[in-house]
Amino acid sequence: QVQLVESGGGLVQPGGSLRLSCAASGTIFSFYSMGWYRQAPGKQRELVADITSRDDTNYGVSVKGRFTISRDNAKNTVTLQMNSLEPEDTAVYYCKIWTSGGVYWGQGTQVTVSS
């Protein structure tokens, strides 16, 4: 099994920055991709950013240019650097990993952007 531990969420003012981190542990025989999704109240979960084993990245349209995803294979972690945050970024952010054993989700971390 794979477990994901998320950290870095919190309250920030518009225009501010936050850094989310997700650490994976357990048995990972083959890594396909890892990334972040978010879900605001009453809305569907949407892609924020993900990164593949080849370091290919994919960003949601609303965050492209403001957020940057990166990974550290040695530490089994993925980091989401969020800059120029907007109130619309407020949501619960979930880490996801896709492996040969299946898809696993973190429990989520709250990000609130408000003045």
PDB file of C-alpha atoms in Angstrom:
ATOM      1  CA  GLN A   1       0.000   0.000   0.000  1.00  0.00           C
ATOM      2  CA  VAL A   2       0.944   3.619  -0.517  1.00  0.00           C
ATOM      3  CA  GLN A   3       0.359   6.432   1.940  1.00  0.00           C
ATOM      4  CA  LEU A   4       0.495  10.140   1.188  1.00  0.00           C
ATOM      5  CA  VAL A   5       1.234  12.834   3.746  1.00  0.00           C
ATOM      6  CA  GLU A   6       0.368  16.399   2.790  1.00  0.00           C
ATOM      7  CA  SER A   7       1.573  19.594   4.398  1.00  0.00           C
ATOM      8  CA  GLY A   8       1.809  23.328   3.784  1.00  0.00           C
ATOM      9  CA  GLY A   9      -1.803  24.432   3.623  1.00  0.00           C
ATOM     10  CA  GLY A  10      -3.075  27.458   5.471  1.00  0.00           C
ATOM     11  CA  LEU A  11      -4.404  30.992   5.248  1.00  0.00           C
ATOM     12  CA  VAL A  12      -2.758  33.522   2.972  1.00  0.00           C
ATOM     13  CA  GLN A  13      -3.650  36.951   1.607  1.00  0.00           C
ATOM     14  CA  PRO A  14      -4.327  37.528  -2.084  1.00  0.00           C
ATOM     15  CA  GLY A  15      -1.058  37.860  -3.945  1.00  0.00           C
ATOM     16  CA  GLY A  16       0.754  35.761  -1.394  1.00  0.00           C
ATOM     17  CA  SER A  17       2.454  32.410  -1.720  1.00  0.00           C
ATOM     18  CA  LEU A  18       2.239  28.952  -0.233  1.00  0.00           C
ATOM     19  CA  ARG A  19       4.167  25.770  -0.762  1.00  0.00           C
ATOM     20  CA  LEU A  20       2.450  22.404  -0.551  1.00  0.00           C
ATOM     21  CA  SER A  21       4.380  19.218  -0.068  1.00  0.00           C
ATOM     22  CA  CYS A  22       3.336  15.610  -0.443  1.00  0.00           C
ATOM     23  CA  ALA A  23       5.443  12.685   0.683  1.00  0.00           C
ATOM     24  CA  ALA A  24       4.728   9.162  -0.476  1.00  0.00           C
ATOM     25  CA  SER A  25       5.615   6.095   1.509  1.00  0.00           C
ATOM     26  CA  GLY A  26       5.044   2.397   1.139  1.00  0.00           C
ATOM     27  CA  THR A  27       5.666   0.037  -1.729  1.00  0.00           C
ATOM     28  CA  ILE A  28       5.906   1.668  -5.153  1.00  0.00           C
ATOM     29  CA  PHE A  29       7.047  -0.759  -7.824  1.00  0.00           C
ATOM     30  CA  SER A  30       6.358   1.517 -10.773  1.00  0.00           C
ATOM     31  CA  PHE A  31       5.695   5.243 -10.607  1.00  0.00           C
ATOM     32  CA  TYR A  32       3.574   6.814 -13.335  1.00  0.00           C
ATOM     33  CA  SER A  33       2.639  10.266 -12.093  1.00  0.00           C
ATOM     34  CA  MET A  34       2.037  12.376  -9.031  1.00  0.00           C
ATOM     35  CA  GLY A  35       0.206  15.613  -8.587  1.00  0.00           C
ATOM     36  CA  TRP A  36      -2.334  17.880  -6.961  1.00  0.00           C
ATOM     37  CA  TYR A  37      -6.062  18.307  -7.379  1.00  0.00           C
ATOM     38  CA  ARG A  38      -8.371  20.686  -5.579  1.00  0.00           C
ATOM     39  CA  GLN A  39     -12.029  20.843  -4.675  1.00  0.00           C
ATOM     40  CA  ALA A  40     -13.976  23.892  -3.594  1.00  0.00           C
ATOM     41  CA  PRO A  41     -17.338  23.606  -1.794  1.00  0.00           C
ATOM     42  CA  GLY A  42     -20.098  22.600  -4.187  1.00  0.00           C
ATOM     43  CA  LYS A  43     -17.707  22.049  -7.070  1.00  0.00           C
ATOM     44  CA  GLN A  44     -16.057  19.101  -8.757  1.00  0.00           C
ATOM     45  CA  ARG A  45     -12.502  18.136  -8.047  1.00  0.00           C
ATOM     46  CA  GLU A  46     -10.186  19.590 -10.673  1.00  0.00           C
ATOM     47  CA  LEU A  47      -6.612  19.189 -11.768  1.00  0.00           C
ATOM     48  CA  VAL A  48      -4.129  21.696 -10.408  1.00  0.00           C
ATOM     49  CA  ALA A  49      -0.880  20.174 -11.620  1.00  0.00           C
ATOM     50  CA  ASP A  50       0.772  16.827 -12.063  1.00  0.00           C
ATOM     51  CA  ILE A  51       4.139  15.483 -13.066  1.00  0.00           C
ATOM     52  CA  THR A  52       5.154  12.197 -14.647  1.00  0.00           C
ATOM     53  CA  SER A  53       8.121   9.933 -14.160  1.00  0.00           C
ATOM     54  CA  ARG A  54       9.685  11.654 -17.167  1.00  0.00           C
ATOM     55  CA  ASP A  55       9.187  15.082 -15.558  1.00  0.00           C
ATOM     56  CA  ASP A  56       6.459  16.053 -17.987  1.00  0.00           C
ATOM     57  CA  THR A  57       4.101  18.514 -16.337  1.00  0.00           C
ATOM     58  CA  ASN A  58       0.469  19.397 -16.807  1.00  0.00           C
ATOM     59  CA  TYR A  59      -1.296  22.412 -15.296  1.00  0.00           C
ATOM     60  CA  GLY A  60      -4.841  23.525 -14.976  1.00  0.00           C
ATOM     61  CA  VAL A  61      -5.561  26.573 -17.106  1.00  0.00           C
ATOM     62  CA  SER A  62      -6.392  28.756 -14.122  1.00  0.00           C
ATOM     63  CA  VAL A  63      -3.057  28.149 -12.387  1.00  0.00           C
ATOM     64  CA  LYS A  64      -0.639  27.962 -15.289  1.00  0.00           C
ATOM     65  CA  GLY A  65       2.069  30.573 -14.907  1.00  0.00           C
ATOM     66  CA  ARG A  66       1.431  30.990 -11.189  1.00  0.00           C
ATOM     67  CA  PHE A  67       1.993  27.491  -9.825  1.00  0.00           C
ATOM     68  CA  THR A  68       4.980  25.237 -10.303  1.00  0.00           C
ATOM     69  CA  ILE A  69       5.124  21.536  -9.581  1.00  0.00           C
ATOM     70  CA  SER A  70       8.319  19.624  -8.996  1.00  0.00           C
ATOM     71  CA  ARG A  71       9.364  16.268  -7.659  1.00  0.00           C
ATOM     72  CA  ASP A  72      12.236  14.775  -5.744  1.00  0.00           C
ATOM     73  CA  ASN A  73      12.462  11.104  -6.567  1.00  0.00           C
ATOM     74  CA  ALA A  74      15.072  10.435  -3.914  1.00  0.00           C
ATOM     75  CA  LYS A  75      12.731  11.742  -1.243  1.00  0.00           C
ATOM     76  CA  ASN A  76       9.526  10.459  -2.849  1.00  0.00           C
ATOM     77  CA  THR A  77       7.988  13.889  -2.611  1.00  0.00           C
ATOM     78  CA  VAL A  78       6.200  16.334  -4.857  1.00  0.00           C
ATOM     79  CA  THR A  79       6.068  20.056  -4.182  1.00  0.00           C
ATOM     80  CA  LEU A  80       3.607  22.646  -5.420  1.00  0.00           C
ATOM     81  CA  GLN A  81       4.848  26.218  -5.267  1.00  0.00           C
ATOM     82  CA  MET A  82       1.856  28.547  -5.423  1.00  0.00           C
ATOM     83  CA  ASN A  83       2.456  32.212  -6.174  1.00  0.00           C
ATOM     84  CA  SER A  84       0.135  35.144  -6.829  1.00  0.00           C
ATOM     85  CA  LEU A  85      -2.664  33.386  -5.017  1.00  0.00           C
ATOM     86  CA  GLU A  86      -6.224  34.490  -5.641  1.00  0.00           C
ATOM     87  CA  PRO A  87      -9.446  33.977  -3.656  1.00  0.00           C
ATOM     88  CA  GLU A  88     -10.543  31.569  -6.383  1.00  0.00           C
ATOM     89  CA  ASP A  89      -7.692  29.283  -5.363  1.00  0.00           C
ATOM     90  CA  THR A  90      -9.431  28.589  -2.058  1.00  0.00           C
ATOM     91  CA  ALA A  91     -10.107  24.864  -1.841  1.00  0.00           C
ATOM     92  CA  VAL A  92      -9.057  21.625  -0.280  1.00  0.00           C
ATOM     93  CA  TYR A  93      -5.977  20.413  -2.100  1.00  0.00           C
ATOM     94  CA  TYR A  94      -5.458  16.684  -2.520  1.00  0.00           C
ATOM     95  CA  CYS A  95      -2.276  14.897  -3.426  1.00  0.00           C
ATOM     96  CA  LYS A  96      -2.561  11.982  -5.836  1.00  0.00           C
ATOM     97  CA  ILE A  97      -0.136   9.327  -6.945  1.00  0.00           C
ATOM     98  CA  TRP A  98      -0.617   6.898  -9.822  1.00  0.00           C
ATOM     99  CA  THR A  99       1.390   3.712  -9.664  1.00  0.00           C
ATOM    100  CA  SER A 100       1.247   0.254 -11.149  1.00  0.00           C
ATOM    101  CA  GLY A 101      -0.619  -0.745  -8.002  1.00  0.00           C
ATOM    102  CA  GLY A 102      -3.356   1.816  -8.445  1.00  0.00           C
ATOM    103  CA  VAL A 103      -4.287   5.382  -7.624  1.00  0.00           C
ATOM    104  CA  TYR A 104      -3.916   6.734  -4.109  1.00  0.00           C
ATOM    105  CA  TRP A 105      -5.152   9.982  -2.580  1.00  0.00           C
ATOM    106  CA  GLY A 106      -4.088  12.022   0.381  1.00  0.00           C
ATOM    107  CA  GLN A 107      -6.585  13.266   2.945  1.00  0.00           C
ATOM    108  CA  GLY A 108      -6.374  16.839   1.719  1.00  0.00           C
ATOM    109  CA  THR A 109      -5.071  20.124   3.068  1.00  0.00           C
ATOM    110  CA  GLN A 110      -7.036  23.365   3.240  1.00  0.00           C
ATOM    111  CA  VAL A 111      -5.831  26.424   1.352  1.00  0.00           C
ATOM    112  CA  THR A 112      -7.677  29.656   2.039  1.00  0.00           C
ATOM    113  CA  VAL A 113      -6.891  32.879   0.195  1.00  0.00           C
ATOM    114  CA  SER A 114      -8.571  35.842   1.826  1.00  0.00           C
ATOM    115  CA  SER A 115      -7.866  39.390   2.901  1.00  0.00           C
TER     116      SER A 115
END
